[in-house]
XYZ file of C-alpha atoms in Angstrom:
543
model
C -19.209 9.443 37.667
C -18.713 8.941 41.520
C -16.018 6.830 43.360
C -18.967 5.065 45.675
C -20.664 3.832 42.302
C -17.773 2.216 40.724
C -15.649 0.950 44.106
C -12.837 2.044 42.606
C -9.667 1.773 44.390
C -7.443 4.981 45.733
C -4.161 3.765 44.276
C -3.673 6.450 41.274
C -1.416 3.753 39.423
C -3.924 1.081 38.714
C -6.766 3.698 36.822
C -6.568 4.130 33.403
C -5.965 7.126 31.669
C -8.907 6.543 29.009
C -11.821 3.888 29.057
C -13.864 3.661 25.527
C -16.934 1.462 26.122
C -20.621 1.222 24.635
C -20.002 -0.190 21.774
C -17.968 -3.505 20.270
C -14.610 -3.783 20.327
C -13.202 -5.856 17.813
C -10.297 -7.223 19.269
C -8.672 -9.451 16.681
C -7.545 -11.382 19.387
C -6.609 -15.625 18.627
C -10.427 -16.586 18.619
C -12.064 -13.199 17.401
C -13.515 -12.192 20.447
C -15.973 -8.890 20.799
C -15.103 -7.359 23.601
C -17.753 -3.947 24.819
C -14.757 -1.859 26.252
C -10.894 -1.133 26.334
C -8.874 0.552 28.583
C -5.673 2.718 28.106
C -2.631 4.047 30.155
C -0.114 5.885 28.662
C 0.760 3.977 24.869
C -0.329 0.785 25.868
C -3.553 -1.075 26.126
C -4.434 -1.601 29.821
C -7.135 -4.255 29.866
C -10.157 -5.147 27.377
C -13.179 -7.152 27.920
C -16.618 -5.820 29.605
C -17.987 -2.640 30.971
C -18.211 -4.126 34.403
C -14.660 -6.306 34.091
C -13.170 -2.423 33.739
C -14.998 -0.231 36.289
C -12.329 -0.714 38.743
C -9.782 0.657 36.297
C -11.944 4.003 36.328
C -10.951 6.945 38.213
C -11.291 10.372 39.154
C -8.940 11.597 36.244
C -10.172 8.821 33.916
C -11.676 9.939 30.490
C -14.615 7.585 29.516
C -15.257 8.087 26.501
C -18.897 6.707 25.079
C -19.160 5.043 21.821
C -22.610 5.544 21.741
C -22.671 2.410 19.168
C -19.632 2.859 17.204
C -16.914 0.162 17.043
C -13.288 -0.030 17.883
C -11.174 -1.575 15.262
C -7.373 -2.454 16.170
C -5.542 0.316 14.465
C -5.521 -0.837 10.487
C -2.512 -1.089 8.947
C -1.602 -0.380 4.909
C 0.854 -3.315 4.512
C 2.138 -1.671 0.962
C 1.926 2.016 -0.285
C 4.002 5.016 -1.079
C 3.030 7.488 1.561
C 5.574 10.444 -0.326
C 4.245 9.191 -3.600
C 0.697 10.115 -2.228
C 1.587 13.317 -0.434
C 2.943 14.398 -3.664
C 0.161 13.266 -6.027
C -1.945 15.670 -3.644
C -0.402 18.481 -5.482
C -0.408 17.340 -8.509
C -2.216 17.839 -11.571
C -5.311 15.452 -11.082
C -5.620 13.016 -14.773
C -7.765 10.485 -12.876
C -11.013 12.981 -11.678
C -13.179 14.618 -13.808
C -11.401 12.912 -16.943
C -12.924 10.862 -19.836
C -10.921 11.835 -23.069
C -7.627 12.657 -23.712
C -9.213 15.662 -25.077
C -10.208 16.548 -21.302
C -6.053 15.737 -19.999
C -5.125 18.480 -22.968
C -7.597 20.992 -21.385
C -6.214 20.525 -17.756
C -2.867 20.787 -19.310
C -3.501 23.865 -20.953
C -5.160 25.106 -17.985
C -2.334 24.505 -15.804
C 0.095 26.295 -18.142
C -1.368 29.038 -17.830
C 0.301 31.926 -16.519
C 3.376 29.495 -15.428
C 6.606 30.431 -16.199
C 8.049 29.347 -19.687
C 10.444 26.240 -18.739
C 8.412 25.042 -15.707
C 7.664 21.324 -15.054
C 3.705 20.718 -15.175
C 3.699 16.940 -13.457
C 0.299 14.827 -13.587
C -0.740 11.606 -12.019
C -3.676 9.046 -12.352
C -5.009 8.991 -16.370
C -6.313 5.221 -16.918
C -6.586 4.896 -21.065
C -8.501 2.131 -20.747
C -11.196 4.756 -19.151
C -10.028 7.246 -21.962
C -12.989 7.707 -25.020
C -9.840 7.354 -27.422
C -8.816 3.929 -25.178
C -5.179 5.668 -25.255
C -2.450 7.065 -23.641
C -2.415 10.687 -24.488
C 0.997 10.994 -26.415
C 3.221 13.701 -27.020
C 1.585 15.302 -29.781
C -1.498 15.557 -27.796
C 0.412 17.291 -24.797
C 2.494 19.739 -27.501
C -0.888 20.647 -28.485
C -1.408 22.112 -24.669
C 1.845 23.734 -24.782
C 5.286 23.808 -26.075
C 6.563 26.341 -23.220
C 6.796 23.614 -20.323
C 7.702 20.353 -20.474
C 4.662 17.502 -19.749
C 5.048 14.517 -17.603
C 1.888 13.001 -16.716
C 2.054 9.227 -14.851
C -0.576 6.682 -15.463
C -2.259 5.696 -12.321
C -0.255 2.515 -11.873
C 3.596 4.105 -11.079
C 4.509 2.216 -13.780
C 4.092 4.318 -17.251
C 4.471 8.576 -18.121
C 3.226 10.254 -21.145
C 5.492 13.155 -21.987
C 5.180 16.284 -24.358
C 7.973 16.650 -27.154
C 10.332 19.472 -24.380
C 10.244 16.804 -21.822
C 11.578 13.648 -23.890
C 13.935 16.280 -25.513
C 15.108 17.308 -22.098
C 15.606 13.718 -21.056
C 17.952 12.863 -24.266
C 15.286 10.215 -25.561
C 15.027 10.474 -29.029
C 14.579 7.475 -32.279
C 17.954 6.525 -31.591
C 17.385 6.392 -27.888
C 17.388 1.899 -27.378
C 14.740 0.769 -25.121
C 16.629 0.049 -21.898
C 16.840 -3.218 -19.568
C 13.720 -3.534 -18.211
C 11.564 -0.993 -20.378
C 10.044 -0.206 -23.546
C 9.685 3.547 -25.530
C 6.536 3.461 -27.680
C 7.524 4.135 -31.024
C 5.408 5.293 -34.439
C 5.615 3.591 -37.374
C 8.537 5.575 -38.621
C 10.496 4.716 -35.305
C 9.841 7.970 -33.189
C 9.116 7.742 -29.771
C 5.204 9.065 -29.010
C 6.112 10.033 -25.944
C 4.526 6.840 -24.091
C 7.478 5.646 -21.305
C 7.175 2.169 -19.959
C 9.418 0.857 -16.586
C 12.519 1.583 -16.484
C 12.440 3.938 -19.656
C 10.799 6.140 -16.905
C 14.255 6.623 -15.800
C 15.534 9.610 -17.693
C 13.014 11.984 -17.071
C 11.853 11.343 -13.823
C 16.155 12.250 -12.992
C 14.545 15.726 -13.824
C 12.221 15.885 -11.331
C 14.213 15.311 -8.447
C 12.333 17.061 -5.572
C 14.308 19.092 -2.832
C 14.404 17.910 0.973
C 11.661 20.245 1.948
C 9.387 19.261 -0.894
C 9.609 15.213 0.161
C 9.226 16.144 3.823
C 5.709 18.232 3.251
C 5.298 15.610 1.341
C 4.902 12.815 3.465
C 3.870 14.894 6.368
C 0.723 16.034 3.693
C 0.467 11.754 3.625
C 0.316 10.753 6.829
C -2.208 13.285 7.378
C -4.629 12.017 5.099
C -3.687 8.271 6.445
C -4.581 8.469 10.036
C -7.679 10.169 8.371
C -8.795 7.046 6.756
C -7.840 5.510 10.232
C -4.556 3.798 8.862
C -1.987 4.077 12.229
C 0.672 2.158 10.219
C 2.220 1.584 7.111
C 4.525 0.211 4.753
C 6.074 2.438 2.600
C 7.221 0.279 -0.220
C 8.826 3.401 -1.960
C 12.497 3.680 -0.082
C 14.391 4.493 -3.683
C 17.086 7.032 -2.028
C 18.341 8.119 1.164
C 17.178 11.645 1.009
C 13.648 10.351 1.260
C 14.453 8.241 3.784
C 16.290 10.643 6.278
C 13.056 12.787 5.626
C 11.097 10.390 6.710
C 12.576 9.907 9.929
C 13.096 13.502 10.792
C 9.692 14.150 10.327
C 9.373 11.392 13.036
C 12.264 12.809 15.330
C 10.421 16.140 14.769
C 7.072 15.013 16.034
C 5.275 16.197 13.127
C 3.481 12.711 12.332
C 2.571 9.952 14.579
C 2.118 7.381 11.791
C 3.829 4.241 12.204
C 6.479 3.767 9.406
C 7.753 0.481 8.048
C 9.823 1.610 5.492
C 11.263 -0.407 2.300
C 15.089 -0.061 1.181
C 15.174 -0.022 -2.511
C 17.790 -2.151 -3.927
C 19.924 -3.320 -7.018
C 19.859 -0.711 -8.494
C 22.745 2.178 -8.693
C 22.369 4.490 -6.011
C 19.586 2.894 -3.998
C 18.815 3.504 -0.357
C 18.916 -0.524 -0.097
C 22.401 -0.786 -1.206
C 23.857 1.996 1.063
C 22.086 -0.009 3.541
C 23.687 -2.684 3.039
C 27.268 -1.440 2.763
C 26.063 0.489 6.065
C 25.761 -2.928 7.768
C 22.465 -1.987 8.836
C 19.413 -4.817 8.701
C 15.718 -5.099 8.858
C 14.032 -4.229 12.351
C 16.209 -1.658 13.130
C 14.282 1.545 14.640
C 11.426 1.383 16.787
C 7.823 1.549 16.453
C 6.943 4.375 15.319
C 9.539 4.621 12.205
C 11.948 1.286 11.288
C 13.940 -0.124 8.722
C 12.095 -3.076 6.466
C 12.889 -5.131 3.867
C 15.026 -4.422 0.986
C 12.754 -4.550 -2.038
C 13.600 -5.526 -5.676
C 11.614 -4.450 -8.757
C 10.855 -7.692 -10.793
C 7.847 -6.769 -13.217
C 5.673 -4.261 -14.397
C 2.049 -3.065 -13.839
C -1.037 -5.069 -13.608
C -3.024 -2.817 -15.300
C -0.604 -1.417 -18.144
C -0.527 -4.023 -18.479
C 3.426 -4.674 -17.622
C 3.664 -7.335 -15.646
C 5.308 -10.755 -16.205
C 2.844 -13.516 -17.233
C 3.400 -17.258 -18.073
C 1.422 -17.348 -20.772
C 0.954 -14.134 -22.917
C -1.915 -11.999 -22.231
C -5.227 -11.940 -24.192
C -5.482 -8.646 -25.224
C -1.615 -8.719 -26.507
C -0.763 -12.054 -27.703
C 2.207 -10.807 -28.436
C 3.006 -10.080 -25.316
C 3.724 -11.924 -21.297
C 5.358 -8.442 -20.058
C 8.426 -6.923 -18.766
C 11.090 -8.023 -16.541
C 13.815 -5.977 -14.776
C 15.888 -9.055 -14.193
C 16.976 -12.045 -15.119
C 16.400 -15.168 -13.074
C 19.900 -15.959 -12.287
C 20.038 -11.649 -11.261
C 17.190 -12.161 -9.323
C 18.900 -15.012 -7.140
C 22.166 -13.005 -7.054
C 20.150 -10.468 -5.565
C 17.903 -12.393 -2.769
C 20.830 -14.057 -1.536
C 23.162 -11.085 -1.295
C 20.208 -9.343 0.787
C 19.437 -12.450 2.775
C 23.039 -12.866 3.607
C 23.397 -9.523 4.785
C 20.676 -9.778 7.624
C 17.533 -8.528 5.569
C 14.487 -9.125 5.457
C 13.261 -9.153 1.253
C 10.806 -8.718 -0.595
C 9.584 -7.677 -3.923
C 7.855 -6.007 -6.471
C 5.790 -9.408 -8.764
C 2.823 -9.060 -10.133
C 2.530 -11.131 -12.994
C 2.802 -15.599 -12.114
C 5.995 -15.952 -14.037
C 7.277 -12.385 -11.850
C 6.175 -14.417 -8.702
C 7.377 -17.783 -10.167
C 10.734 -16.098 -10.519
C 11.223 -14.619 -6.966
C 10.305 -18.262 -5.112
C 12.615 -19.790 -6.696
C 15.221 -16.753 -5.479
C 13.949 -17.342 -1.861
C 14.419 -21.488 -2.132
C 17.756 -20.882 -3.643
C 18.935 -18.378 -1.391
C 20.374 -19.874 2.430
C 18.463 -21.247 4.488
C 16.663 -18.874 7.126
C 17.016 -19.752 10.541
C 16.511 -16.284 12.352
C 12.905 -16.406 10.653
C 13.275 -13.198 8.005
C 9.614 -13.680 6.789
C 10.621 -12.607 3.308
C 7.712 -11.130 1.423
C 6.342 -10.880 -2.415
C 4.294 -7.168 -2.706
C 1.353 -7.720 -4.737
C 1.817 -10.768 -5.605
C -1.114 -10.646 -7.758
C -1.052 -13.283 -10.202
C -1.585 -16.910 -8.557
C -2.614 -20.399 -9.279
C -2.529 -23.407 -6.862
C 0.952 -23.964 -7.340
C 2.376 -21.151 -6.455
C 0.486 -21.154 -3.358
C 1.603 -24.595 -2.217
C 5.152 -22.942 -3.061
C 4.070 -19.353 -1.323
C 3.343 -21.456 1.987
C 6.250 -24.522 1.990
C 8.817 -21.505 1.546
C 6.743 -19.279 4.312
C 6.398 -16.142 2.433
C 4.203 -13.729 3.263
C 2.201 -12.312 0.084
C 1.363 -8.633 0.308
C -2.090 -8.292 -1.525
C -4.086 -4.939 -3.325
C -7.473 -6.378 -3.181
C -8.905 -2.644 -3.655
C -7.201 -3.235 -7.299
C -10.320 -5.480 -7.969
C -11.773 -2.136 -7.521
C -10.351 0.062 -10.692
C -8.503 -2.543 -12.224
C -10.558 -5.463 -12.021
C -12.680 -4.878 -15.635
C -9.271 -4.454 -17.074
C -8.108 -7.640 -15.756
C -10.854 -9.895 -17.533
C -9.843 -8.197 -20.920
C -5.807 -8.156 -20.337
C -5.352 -11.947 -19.035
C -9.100 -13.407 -19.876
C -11.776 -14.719 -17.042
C -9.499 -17.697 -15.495
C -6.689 -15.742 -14.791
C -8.501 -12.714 -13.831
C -10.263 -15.091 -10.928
C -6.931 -15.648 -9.744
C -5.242 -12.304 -8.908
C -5.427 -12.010 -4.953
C -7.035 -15.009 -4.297
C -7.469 -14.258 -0.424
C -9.406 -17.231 -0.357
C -7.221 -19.675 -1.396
C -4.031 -18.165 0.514
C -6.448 -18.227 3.918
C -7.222 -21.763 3.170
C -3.553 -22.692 2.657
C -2.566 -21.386 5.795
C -1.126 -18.152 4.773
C -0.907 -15.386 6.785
C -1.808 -12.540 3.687
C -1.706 -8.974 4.552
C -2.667 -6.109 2.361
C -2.236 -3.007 1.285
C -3.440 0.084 -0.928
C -0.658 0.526 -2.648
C -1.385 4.260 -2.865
C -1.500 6.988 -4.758
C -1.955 3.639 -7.499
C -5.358 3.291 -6.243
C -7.299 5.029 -3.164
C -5.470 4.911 0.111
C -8.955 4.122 2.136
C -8.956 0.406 3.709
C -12.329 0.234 3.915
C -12.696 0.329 -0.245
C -9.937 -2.776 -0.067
C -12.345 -4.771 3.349
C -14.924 -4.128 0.527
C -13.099 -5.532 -2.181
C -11.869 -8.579 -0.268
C -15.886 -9.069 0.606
C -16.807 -8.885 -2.877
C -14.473 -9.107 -5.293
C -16.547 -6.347 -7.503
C -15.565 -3.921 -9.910
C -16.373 -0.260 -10.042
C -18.646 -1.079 -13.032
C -20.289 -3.790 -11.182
C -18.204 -7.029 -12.519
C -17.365 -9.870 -9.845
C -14.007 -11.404 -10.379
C -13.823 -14.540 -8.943
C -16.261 -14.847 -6.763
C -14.593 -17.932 -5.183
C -11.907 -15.742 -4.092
C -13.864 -13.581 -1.828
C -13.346 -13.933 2.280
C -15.451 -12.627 5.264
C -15.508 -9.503 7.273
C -13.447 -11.648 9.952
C -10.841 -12.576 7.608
C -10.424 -9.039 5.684
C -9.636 -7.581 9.206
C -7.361 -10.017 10.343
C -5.707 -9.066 6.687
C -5.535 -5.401 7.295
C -4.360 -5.886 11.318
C -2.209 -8.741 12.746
C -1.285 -10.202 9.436
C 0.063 -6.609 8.107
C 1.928 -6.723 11.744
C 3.172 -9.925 11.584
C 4.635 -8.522 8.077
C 6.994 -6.392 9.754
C 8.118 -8.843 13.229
C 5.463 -6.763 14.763
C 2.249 -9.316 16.407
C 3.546 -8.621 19.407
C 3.037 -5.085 19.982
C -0.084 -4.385 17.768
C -2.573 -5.593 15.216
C -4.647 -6.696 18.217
C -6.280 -5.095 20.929
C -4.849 -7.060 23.950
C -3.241 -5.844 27.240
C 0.085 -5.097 26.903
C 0.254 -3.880 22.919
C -0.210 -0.793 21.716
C -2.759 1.158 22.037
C -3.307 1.874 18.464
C -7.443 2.188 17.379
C -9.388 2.896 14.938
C -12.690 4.130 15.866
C -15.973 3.430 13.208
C -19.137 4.523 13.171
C -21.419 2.034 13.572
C -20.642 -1.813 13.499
C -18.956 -3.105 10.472
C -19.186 -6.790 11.252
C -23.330 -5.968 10.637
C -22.551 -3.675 8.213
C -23.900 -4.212 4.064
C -20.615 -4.355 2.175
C -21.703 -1.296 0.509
C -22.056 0.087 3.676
C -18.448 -0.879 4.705
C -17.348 0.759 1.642
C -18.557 4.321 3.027
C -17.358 3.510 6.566
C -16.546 6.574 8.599
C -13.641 7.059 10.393
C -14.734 9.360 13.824
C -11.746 8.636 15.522
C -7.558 7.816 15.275
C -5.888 6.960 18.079
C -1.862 6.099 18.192
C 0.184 5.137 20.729
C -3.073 6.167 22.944
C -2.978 9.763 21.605
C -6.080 10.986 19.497
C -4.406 11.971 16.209
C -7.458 12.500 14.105
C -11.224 13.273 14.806
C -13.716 13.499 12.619
């Protein structure tokens, strides 16, 4: 590349230190413009638009780097998940793979006793027992059956429900006079005995057992962010935040240099010793930090699961018509609690999933003071909606944090837990885009699978593993599902001005596809590959 054939100019200051160009360049901008090549100095993005609007920026020490066809996406951002959650799930004993029977969760059990010492914790994540032969959680006397030597937690793939062995509810102190607690339930035989089936809060007691050390949570989330920028993810929001130990690990492996992912991290809170409430009596608030690792919102839990299914409904569901759910709080709690955290300079959000969950937290956010500095309090999830809600959801101006890759594994389950009108209703993208509403989404992992392009997919579609559409009405564009996973999930955290775009002056945060998505099959968007992460203008992953 010569001097003479691009006229460049001799001043070392105006060239760019990288120029990607033949292929589109998706830039997210205001009007969606497709742009054929970027330019990058330093962290920032230097200028965008086409090849021969550039050239001049090109010189002697300037990478160009040829697409040869692939696309530039603004770096995508996961607007909810639990990036140590994940990290750790990595290592642990894999219930949602290779699994069909509880019969199958006993053999990895046993398997993974093996040869471990008598007394040590065997910890499992991601058994569905709706996808179970039996259609059940695998209970305690399953899991004594596998051993008797360690004690058994194993988490559903929702967060939200364990299934322990007899040593590990014994080692908790839950036994048939144990009460269920405040927002939680212990499945119980007909005699009264607990089969080892923890819902919510009832969690509590034995996952105070497992408390990891320092180290662990830091590999942890290093092991995370890893496998993020892999899927090309250059942000998140981690909506996990419960104590301060894994939030100082968090940002020391961010002082330390040993991840370049962008963290928005979540402060737990009400709750006794919760990294939101230290927070608070810290004086600190939400946008503190920069970039690359800041303070968010505090976060309350209000409901359960959407798959237990836990979550707070209006109406009970139609597979239990006994039952509309679980609720941490009580409404006037739940105000208490938004206008304590509003007051003290937060940014809030929370944990609703079920309509009368989501019902519940609007009317904390109208009651609380009004909000003149603009906090852009949030709802994660926010799954269950009708058109109601949404007129409330945008005359309040809170941003909804949707799981459309839910659809995904959960969305089968949905039709038989809440029936087919409700079911059409959980992240209705459409509807919220109509409104007005700028909805941003996330994977929620290690509930579901971290990769964004599963959740463009299910945004396109709206179809079940198995094949099922759920509300077709509800499905949005290719357009729409980026802006979703980009500038909305920035706006989410006070952040449209530095990224979710790819405009001069922001970051210069990509994410580099092969091929072009916006002609892409939805199947074909599905298996997107990643070839290429780039942060802050730094290549932190290559396929």
């Amino acid at each position: 590349m010569s001097q003479i054939a691009y006229g460049i100019r001799t001043d070392q200051r105006q060239f760019a230190d990288v120029v990607y160009r033949g292929g589109p360049v998706y830039t997210v901008n205001p009007t969606n413009e497709i742009a054929s090549a970027v330019a990058l100095r330093g962290d920032r993005i230097l200028a965008v638009g086409e090849v021969s609007d550039l050239l001049h920026l090109v010189g002697p020490a300037t990478e160009v780097v040829d697409l040869a066809g692939s696309s530039i996406l603004p770096g995508l951002i996961d607007a909810h998940s639990h990036i140590t959650g994940h990290g750790q799930d990595l290592v642990a004993l894999d219930c949602k793979h290779g699994v069909s029977s509880v019969a199958d969760i006993v053999a990895k059990v046993r398997g993974a006793a093996t040869g471990l010492p008598p007394g040590a914790w065997i910890v499992g994540r991601g058994y569905d027992q709706k996808k179970l032969t039996e259609g059940r959680h695998p209970e305690r006397s399953d899991l004594d059956a596998a051993t008797t030597a360690h004690p058994v937690v194993l988490t559903r793939t929702c967060g939200h429900i364990v299934a322990c062995n007899s040593l590990a509810l014994s080692m908790a102190g839950i036994t048939a006079a144990t009460p269920d607690p405040v927002g939680g339930a212990i499945a119980r035989d007909a005699a009264g005995v607990p089969t080892g089936i923890l819902m919510e809060s009832a969690c509590a007691p034995v996952r105070a057992l497992l408390v990891p050390q320092l180290a662990e949570l830091r590999d942890a989330y290093i092991a995370a962010c890893r496998d993020y920028v892999a899927h090309g993810i250059t942000s998140s929001h981690d909506a996990s935040g419960y104590s301060p130990d894994q939030i100082r690990t968090m940002i020391e492996a961010h002082l330390s240099g040993d991840t370049a992912l962008r963290t928005y991290m979540m402060l737990r809170f009400g709750v006794a010793g919760s990294a939101g409430d230290a927070a608070m009596a810290a004086g600190t608030i939400s946008r503190l930090g920069g970039h690359d690792i800041r303070v968010g919102p505090l976060k309350v839990m209000v409901d359960g699961s959407s798959s237990g299914p836990t979550a707070a409904t209006r109406r009970p569901y139609a597979s239990q018509p006994d039952s509309s759910g679980i609720l941490y709080f009580t409404g006037d709690q739940l105000d208490g609690l938004v206008a304590a955290g509003a007051r003290a300079g937060f940014q809030v959000t929370s944990h609703c999933v079920g309509d009368r969950a989501v019902e519940m937290m609007l009317h904390a956010f109208a009651a609380s003071e009004p909000d003149p500095s603009g906090r852009r309090h949030r709802i994660e999830h926010c799954a269950m909606l009708d058109p109601d809600l949404v007129q409330q959801i945008l005359r309040l101006g809170v941003i909804p944090v949707a799981n459309p890759c839910f659809l995904w594994e959960f969305g089968d389950g949905y039709v038989r837990d809440y029936g087919p009108e409700r079911a059409a209703w959980m992240f209705p993208l459409r509807s919220l885009l109509d409104a007005g509403i700028p909805v941003a989404a996330g994977s929620d992992a290690p509930v579901t699978y971290v990769n964004p392009f599963l959740g463009i997919y299910c945004a396109l579609t709206r179809r079940t593993m198995r094949g099922t559409v759920v509300g077709p009405g509800q499905a949005i564009s290719f357009a729409e599902a980026l802006r979703i996973y980009t500038i909305n999930g920035a706006r989410a955290s006070y952040e449209e001005d530095a990224k979710g775009s790819i405009e001069p002056g922001k970051l210069a945060d990509l994410t580099i596809v092969e091929g072009d998505p916006g002609r892409m099959t939805p199947e074909q968007i599905k298996d997107a590959k990643v070839l290429r992460t780039v942060i802050g203008g730094k290549v932190v992953f290559v396929r």
